[in-house]
Amino acid sequence: MDGARARARVVHQVELGPRVPGTPGHAAMMAWLEGELMRLGAGIERQAFTDSTLGRALPLTNFIARYGPARGRRIALCAHYDTRPWCDQDPDSAHRALPLPGANDGGSGVAVLLEVAELLHRRAPPVGVDLVFLDGEDQGRASQPQEFSLGAKGYAARLAIPGSDARPAAAFVFDMIGDKDLEIYPEIQSSQRAANLCAIVLDAARATGARGFHGTPRYAVTDDHVPLLEAGLPAVDIIDFDYPAWHTARDLPDQTSAESLAEVARVAAWIVYRSPLARS
Ligand SMILES: [Zn+2]
């Protein structure tokens, strides 16, 4: 896994500008992401729809990049690529109306999934792998949890029926995993509702020597795994919620590290090549 390449992709996303749905930065992000996935040989599905949860029409697009056999079990790795319209947690009130740079919150998950795509492109996985780039995770008001994960809700609504070869058997959500001080604790809802997947993540961390993963649940986070769980798709949120720059103007590339991105990418790769789920 090439951590420097992953970090360069974080920098590039921040340079595209805020990736707020309907803005030029978001359009540039979609074009760049689709180009990377095409170059990396993925079968690409574009899931475009309009969401009205926020009281206005929000155009959202999820991208699903497919690798591996079309039949049999599939594993989904998910990350949101949109970024927050405001730095509403910034200690400086002058920053709170500004859009988030989104290096870690948005950029890091995408960079890790693309690093896995580099590997999937070189070596076909033993089971089907869907890299799911979700839109509209972070557009809601902080006090309104139902306004989050709009892309994941659209994805969940379009899942194939249980038992179908098109429907993943499990989903691993990667969010805010590029922090230079990487500390990942099992997310509480994931550990209650998808304990077997949490165990696979910890096995992956042990097997790959990842030192930033811990065994004791710490935070309950409203994230893209929740709509997936609600739709009956076992899902786990892999997130480092100990991130001082969270939803502040300091969520910049200098908060991320190539080593953290590579560590998480190795964990993700172990899941799709080596875990019990990878044995079809
Ligand atoms: Zn966020």
Coordinates of C-alpha atoms and ligand atoms in Angstrom, one line a residue:
M1 CA 0.0 0.0 0.0
D2 CA 1.4 3.4 -1.0
G3 CA 0.6 5.8 1.8
A4 CA 2.2 8.7 -0.1
R5 CA 0.0 8.2 -3.1
A6 CA -3.1 8.0 -0.8
R7 CA -2.0 11.2 1.0
A8 CA -1.5 12.9 -2.4
R9 CA -5.1 12.0 -3.2
V10 CA -6.2 13.7 0.0
V11 CA -4.3 16.8 -1.0
H12 CA -5.8 16.7 -4.4
Q13 CA -9.4 16.5 -3.1
V14 CA -8.8 19.5 -0.8
E15 CA -7.4 21.4 -3.8
L16 CA -10.6 20.7 -5.8
G17 CA -12.4 22.9 -3.2
P18 CA -15.3 22.0 -0.9
R19 CA -17.3 19.0 -2.2
V20 CA -20.7 20.2 -1.3
P21 CA -23.5 18.8 -3.6
G22 CA -24.4 21.2 -6.3
T23 CA -21.2 23.2 -6.2
P24 CA -18.3 23.3 -8.7
G25 CA -15.9 21.5 -6.3
H26 CA -18.4 18.7 -6.0
A27 CA -18.7 18.4 -9.8
A28 CA -14.9 18.4 -10.1
M29 CA -14.7 15.7 -7.5
M30 CA -17.2 13.5 -9.3
A31 CA -15.3 13.9 -12.6
W32 CA -11.9 13.1 -10.9
L33 CA -13.3 10.1 -9.0
E34 CA -14.9 8.6 -12.1
G35 CA -11.7 9.1 -14.0
E36 CA -9.6 7.4 -11.4
L37 CA -12.0 4.5 -11.2
M38 CA -12.1 4.1 -15.0
R39 CA -8.3 4.1 -15.1
L40 CA -8.3 1.5 -12.4
G41 CA -10.5 -0.8 -14.4
A42 CA -13.6 -0.8 -12.3
G43 CA -17.1 -1.5 -13.5
I44 CA -18.8 1.7 -12.5
E45 CA -22.4 2.3 -11.6
R46 CA -23.5 5.9 -11.1
Q47 CA -26.5 6.1 -8.8
A48 CA -28.0 9.6 -9.3
F49 CA -31.1 10.8 -7.4
T50 CA -32.6 13.9 -5.8
D51 CA -33.1 14.0 -2.1
S52 CA -35.6 16.4 -0.4
T53 CA -34.8 15.8 3.2
L54 CA -33.3 19.3 3.7
G55 CA -36.4 21.0 2.4
R56 CA -34.9 21.7 -1.0
A57 CA -33.9 19.5 -3.9
L58 CA -30.4 18.2 -3.3
P59 CA -28.8 16.4 -6.3
L60 CA -26.8 13.4 -5.1
T61 CA -24.7 10.8 -6.9
N62 CA -23.2 7.6 -5.4
F63 CA -20.6 5.7 -7.4
I64 CA -20.3 2.0 -7.1
A65 CA -17.0 0.5 -8.5
R66 CA -17.3 -3.3 -8.9
Y67 CA -14.4 -5.8 -9.0
G68 CA -14.1 -9.5 -8.9
P69 CA -16.5 -12.3 -9.8
A70 CA -20.1 -11.2 -10.7
R71 CA -21.6 -14.3 -9.0
G72 CA -21.4 -15.3 -5.4
R73 CA -20.6 -13.3 -2.3
R74 CA -19.9 -9.5 -2.4
I75 CA -18.2 -7.3 0.1
A76 CA -18.9 -3.6 0.2
L77 CA -16.3 -1.0 1.3
C78 CA -17.9 2.4 1.6
A79 CA -16.7 6.0 2.1
H80 CA -18.4 9.4 1.7
Y81 CA -16.9 11.8 -0.7
D82 CA -19.0 14.9 0.0
T83 CA -17.8 17.5 2.5
R84 CA -19.6 19.6 5.1
P85 CA -20.9 23.1 4.0
W86 CA -19.9 24.6 7.3
C87 CA -17.1 24.4 9.9
D88 CA -19.7 24.5 12.6
Q89 CA -17.5 23.1 15.4
D90 CA -14.7 25.6 14.9
P91 CA -13.7 27.4 18.1
D92 CA -13.4 30.7 16.0
S93 CA -16.9 31.9 15.2
A94 CA -15.6 33.7 12.1
H95 CA -14.8 30.3 10.6
R96 CA -18.2 28.6 11.3
A97 CA -19.9 29.8 8.1
L98 CA -17.1 28.6 5.9
P99 CA -17.2 25.2 4.1
L100 CA -15.1 22.4 5.5
P101 CA -11.8 21.7 3.7
G102 CA -12.5 18.0 4.4
A103 CA -9.0 16.5 4.3
N104 CA -9.8 13.8 6.8
D105 CA -13.6 14.1 6.9
G106 CA -14.3 13.1 3.2
G107 CA -10.8 13.0 1.7
S108 CA -9.3 10.2 3.7
G109 CA -12.0 7.5 3.2
V110 CA -11.9 8.1 -0.6
A111 CA -8.1 7.9 -0.6
V112 CA -8.1 4.6 1.2
L113 CA -10.8 3.1 -1.1
L114 CA -8.8 4.2 -4.2
E115 CA -5.7 2.6 -2.7
V116 CA -7.6 -0.6 -2.4
A117 CA -8.8 -0.1 -6.0
E118 CA -5.1 0.0 -7.1
L119 CA -4.7 -3.4 -5.6
L120 CA -8.0 -4.8 -7.0
H121 CA -7.0 -3.6 -10.4
R122 CA -3.7 -5.6 -10.3
R123 CA -5.0 -8.7 -8.6
A124 CA -8.6 -9.9 -8.9
P125 CA -10.2 -10.5 -5.5
P126 CA -11.5 -14.0 -4.6
V127 CA -15.1 -12.6 -4.0
G128 CA -16.9 -9.6 -5.5
V129 CA -15.9 -6.3 -4.1
D130 CA -18.0 -3.1 -4.4
L131 CA -16.2 0.2 -3.6
V132 CA -19.1 2.5 -2.7
F133 CA -18.4 6.2 -2.8
L134 CA -21.4 7.8 -1.0
D135 CA -22.6 11.3 -1.5
G136 CA -24.6 13.5 1.0
E137 CA -23.2 12.2 4.3
D138 CA -22.4 15.5 5.9
Q139 CA -25.0 18.1 4.7
G140 CA -27.2 18.1 7.8
R141 CA -27.5 20.4 10.8
A142 CA -25.7 19.1 13.8
S143 CA -28.9 18.9 15.9
Q144 CA -30.8 16.9 13.2
P145 CA -29.3 13.4 12.9
Q146 CA -31.9 12.4 10.3
E147 CA -30.4 15.0 7.9
F148 CA -27.2 13.0 7.6
S149 CA -26.2 10.0 5.4
L150 CA -28.6 10.9 2.6
G151 CA -26.5 9.2 0.0
A152 CA -26.3 6.0 2.1
K153 CA -30.1 6.1 2.5
G154 CA -30.4 6.3 -1.3
Y155 CA -27.9 3.4 -1.6
A156 CA -29.8 1.4 1.0
A157 CA -33.1 2.0 -0.8
R158 CA -31.7 0.6 -4.0
L159 CA -30.0 -2.6 -2.5
A160 CA -30.9 -5.8 -4.3
I161 CA -33.2 -8.2 -2.4
P162 CA -31.5 -10.3 0.3
G163 CA -30.0 -13.4 -1.2
S164 CA -29.3 -11.8 -4.6
D165 CA -25.8 -12.0 -6.0
A166 CA -25.9 -8.2 -6.5
R167 CA -26.4 -7.5 -2.8
P168 CA -23.3 -7.3 -0.6
A169 CA -23.2 -9.6 2.4
A170 CA -21.4 -7.1 4.6
A171 CA -20.4 -3.4 4.4
F172 CA -17.3 -1.7 6.0
V173 CA -17.6 2.1 6.2
F174 CA -14.4 4.1 6.4
D175 CA -14.6 7.6 7.6
M176 CA -12.0 10.0 9.2
I177 CA -9.3 7.4 9.1
G178 CA -6.3 9.6 8.0
D179 CA -5.6 11.3 11.3
K180 CA -1.8 11.4 11.9
D181 CA -2.6 10.3 15.5
L182 CA -4.7 7.2 14.5
E183 CA -6.8 5.8 17.3
I184 CA -9.8 3.7 16.1
Y185 CA -12.2 2.2 18.6
P186 CA -15.1 -0.1 17.7
E187 CA -18.2 2.1 17.1
I188 CA -20.9 1.2 19.6
Q189 CA -23.8 0.6 17.2
S190 CA -21.6 -1.5 15.0
S191 CA -20.4 -3.6 17.9
Q192 CA -24.0 -4.2 19.0
R193 CA -25.5 -4.9 15.6
A194 CA -22.6 -6.3 13.6
A195 CA -20.3 -7.8 16.2
N196 CA -18.9 -10.4 13.8
L197 CA -17.7 -7.6 11.4
C198 CA -16.1 -5.7 14.3
A199 CA -14.2 -8.9 15.1
I200 CA -13.1 -9.2 11.4
V201 CA -11.7 -5.6 11.6
L202 CA -9.8 -6.4 14.7
D203 CA -8.4 -9.6 13.2
A204 CA -7.4 -7.6 10.1
A205 CA -5.6 -5.1 12.3
R206 CA -3.8 -7.9 14.2
A207 CA -2.8 -9.7 11.0
T208 CA -1.5 -6.5 9.3
G209 CA 0.3 -5.1 12.4
A210 CA -2.0 -2.1 12.5
R211 CA -1.4 -0.4 15.8
G212 CA -4.1 2.3 15.7
F213 CA -6.9 -0.2 16.2
H214 CA -8.3 -0.9 19.7
G215 CA -10.7 -3.5 21.1
T216 CA -13.0 -1.6 23.4
P217 CA -16.0 0.4 22.0
R218 CA -15.8 4.1 22.7
Y219 CA -18.2 6.2 20.7
A220 CA -21.7 5.9 19.1
V221 CA -21.5 7.7 15.8
T222 CA -24.3 8.6 13.4
D223 CA -22.7 7.6 10.1
D224 CA -23.3 5.9 6.8
H225 CA -23.5 2.4 8.4
V226 CA -26.8 3.2 10.1
P227 CA -29.0 3.3 7.0
L228 CA -27.3 0.1 5.9
L229 CA -28.0 -1.6 9.2
E230 CA -31.6 -0.4 9.0
A231 CA -31.9 -2.0 5.5
G232 CA -30.7 -5.3 7.0
L233 CA -27.2 -5.1 5.5
P234 CA -24.6 -5.9 8.3
A235 CA -22.3 -2.9 8.5
V236 CA -19.5 -1.5 10.6
D237 CA -18.3 2.0 10.9
I238 CA -14.5 2.3 11.0
I239 CA -13.9 5.8 12.3
D240 CA -11.3 7.7 14.4
F241 CA -13.6 10.0 16.3
D242 CA -10.7 11.4 18.4
Y243 CA -10.0 14.1 15.9
P244 CA -9.6 17.7 17.3
A245 CA -10.0 19.3 13.8
W246 CA -13.4 17.6 13.4
H247 CA -15.8 20.0 11.5
T248 CA -13.3 22.9 11.8
A249 CA -11.3 24.9 9.3
R250 CA -8.3 23.0 10.5
D251 CA -9.4 19.7 8.8
L252 CA -6.5 20.2 6.3
P253 CA -4.0 17.7 4.8
D254 CA -1.4 18.6 7.5
Q255 CA -3.7 16.7 10.0
T256 CA -3.4 13.5 8.0
S257 CA -0.5 11.1 7.5
A258 CA 0.6 8.7 4.8
E259 CA 1.3 6.1 7.4
S260 CA -2.3 6.2 8.8
L261 CA -3.8 6.0 5.4
A262 CA -1.6 3.0 4.5
E263 CA -2.3 1.2 7.7
V264 CA -6.1 1.5 7.2
A265 CA -5.7 0.5 3.5
R266 CA -3.9 -2.7 4.6
V267 CA -6.7 -3.5 6.9
A268 CA -9.2 -3.0 4.1
A269 CA -7.2 -5.1 1.7
W270 CA -6.9 -8.0 4.3
I271 CA -10.7 -7.9 4.6
V272 CA -11.3 -8.4 0.9
Y273 CA -8.5 -10.9 0.2
R274 CA -7.9 -12.8 3.5
S275 CA -10.9 -12.6 5.9
P276 CA -13.4 -15.4 6.3
L277 CA -15.7 -13.3 4.1
A278 CA -13.2 -13.6 1.2
R279 CA -13.6 -17.3 1.1
S280 CA -16.5 -17.8 -1.3
Ligands
ZN1 ZN -18.3 15.0 9.2

